[in-house]
Amino acid sequence: MTDELSAGFTGTPTDPPTGARKVAKDAKNAVVRESTAVAAGAAEHPRAAAGIVLTIGALAFAIGYVMGRDAASNDSRW
């Protein structure tokens, strides 16, 4: 079995991605870079990050509340 492992790479190298696969790979790499930058920024400034998250949460709650109230008050007459 050890002889099989020392044989080295005997296959053919894969072709570089083209078309949609290249675009998807580039997009994935961009998302990874940006998420790493956001995580590093949040680690350096935890209070600012917490404030931003709380503000976004409060805005989302307010928008959901207003949309829910608007949907509940159905004043149309048939």
GROMACS .gro file of C-alpha atoms in nm:
model
   78
    1MET     CA    1   0.000   0.000   0.000
    2THR     CA    2   0.289   0.239   0.062
    3ASP     CA    3   0.402   0.192  -0.297
    4GLU     CA    4   0.071   0.335  -0.417
    5LEU     CA    5   0.111   0.650  -0.210
    6SER     CA    6   0.462   0.722  -0.336
    7ALA     CA    7   0.356   0.709  -0.700
    8GLY     CA    8   0.290   1.083  -0.709
    9PHE     CA    9   0.036   1.269  -0.915
   10THR     CA   10  -0.055   1.063  -1.218
   11GLY     CA   11  -0.373   1.240  -1.331
   12THR     CA   12  -0.421   1.534  -1.559
   13PRO     CA   13  -0.451   1.885  -1.416
   14THR     CA   14  -0.797   2.034  -1.426
   15ASP     CA   15  -0.873   2.313  -1.667
   16PRO     CA   16  -0.916   2.657  -1.512
   17PRO     CA   17  -1.283   2.749  -1.470
   18THR     CA   18  -1.443   2.945  -1.753
   19GLY     CA   19  -1.778   3.107  -1.808
   20ALA     CA   20  -2.031   3.078  -1.527
   21ARG     CA   21  -1.795   2.871  -1.311
   22LYS     CA   22  -1.533   3.148  -1.324
   23VAL     CA   23  -1.789   3.413  -1.239
   24ALA     CA   24  -1.920   3.206  -0.947
   25LYS     CA   25  -1.567   3.144  -0.817
   26ASP     CA   26  -1.480   3.514  -0.843
   27ALA     CA   27  -1.804   3.608  -0.663
   28LYS     CA   28  -1.731   3.357  -0.386
   29ASN     CA   29  -1.382   3.498  -0.342
   30ALA     CA   30  -1.521   3.853  -0.324
   31VAL     CA   31  -1.776   3.751  -0.059
   32VAL     CA   32  -1.504   3.582   0.146
   33ARG     CA   33  -1.281   3.891   0.125
   34GLU     CA   34  -1.560   4.129   0.223
   35SER     CA   35  -1.686   3.913   0.510
   36THR     CA   36  -1.331   3.887   0.643
   37ALA     CA   37  -1.297   4.266   0.626
   38VAL     CA   38  -1.629   4.314   0.809
   39ALA     CA   39  -1.527   4.066   1.079
   40ALA     CA   40  -1.190   4.239   1.123
   41GLY     CA   41  -1.360   4.579   1.146
   42ALA     CA   42  -1.608   4.450   1.402
   43ALA     CA   43  -1.325   4.302   1.607
   44GLU     CA   44  -1.142   4.636   1.609
   45HIS     CA   45  -1.452   4.842   1.690
   46PRO     CA   46  -1.696   4.626   1.890
   47ARG     CA   47  -1.910   4.912   2.024
   48ALA     CA   48  -1.962   5.061   1.679
   49ALA     CA   49  -2.048   4.718   1.540
   50ALA     CA   50  -2.299   4.659   1.819
   51GLY     CA   51  -2.454   5.000   1.758
   52ILE     CA   52  -2.489   4.931   1.386
   53VAL     CA   53  -2.646   4.591   1.447
   54LEU     CA   54  -2.892   4.734   1.701
   55THR     CA   55  -2.983   5.022   1.468
   56ILE     CA   56  -3.046   4.788   1.176
   57GLY     CA   57  -3.253   4.562   1.403
   58ALA     CA   58  -3.462   4.854   1.529
   59LEU     CA   59  -3.523   4.977   1.173
   60ALA     CA   60  -3.622   4.629   1.058
   61PHE     CA   61  -3.861   4.594   1.352
   62ALA     CA   62  -4.017   4.935   1.279
   63ILE     CA   63  -4.061   4.857   0.911
   64GLY     CA   64  -4.216   4.518   0.993
   65TYR     CA   65  -4.446   4.674   1.250
   66VAL     CA   66  -4.568   4.942   1.006
   67MET     CA   67  -4.619   4.687   0.729
   68GLY     CA   68  -4.808   4.458   0.967
   69ARG     CA   69  -5.033   4.740   1.089
   70ASP     CA   70  -5.102   4.842   0.731
   71ALA     CA   71  -5.190   4.486   0.630
   72ALA     CA   72  -5.415   4.441   0.933
   73SER     CA   73  -5.618   4.756   0.873
   74ASN     CA   74  -5.810   4.654   0.565
   75ASP     CA   75  -6.057   4.941   0.524
   76SER     CA   76  -6.157   4.861   0.168
   77ARG     CA   77  -6.522   4.801   0.096
   78TRP     CA   78  -6.640   4.553  -0.159
   0.00000   0.00000   0.00000
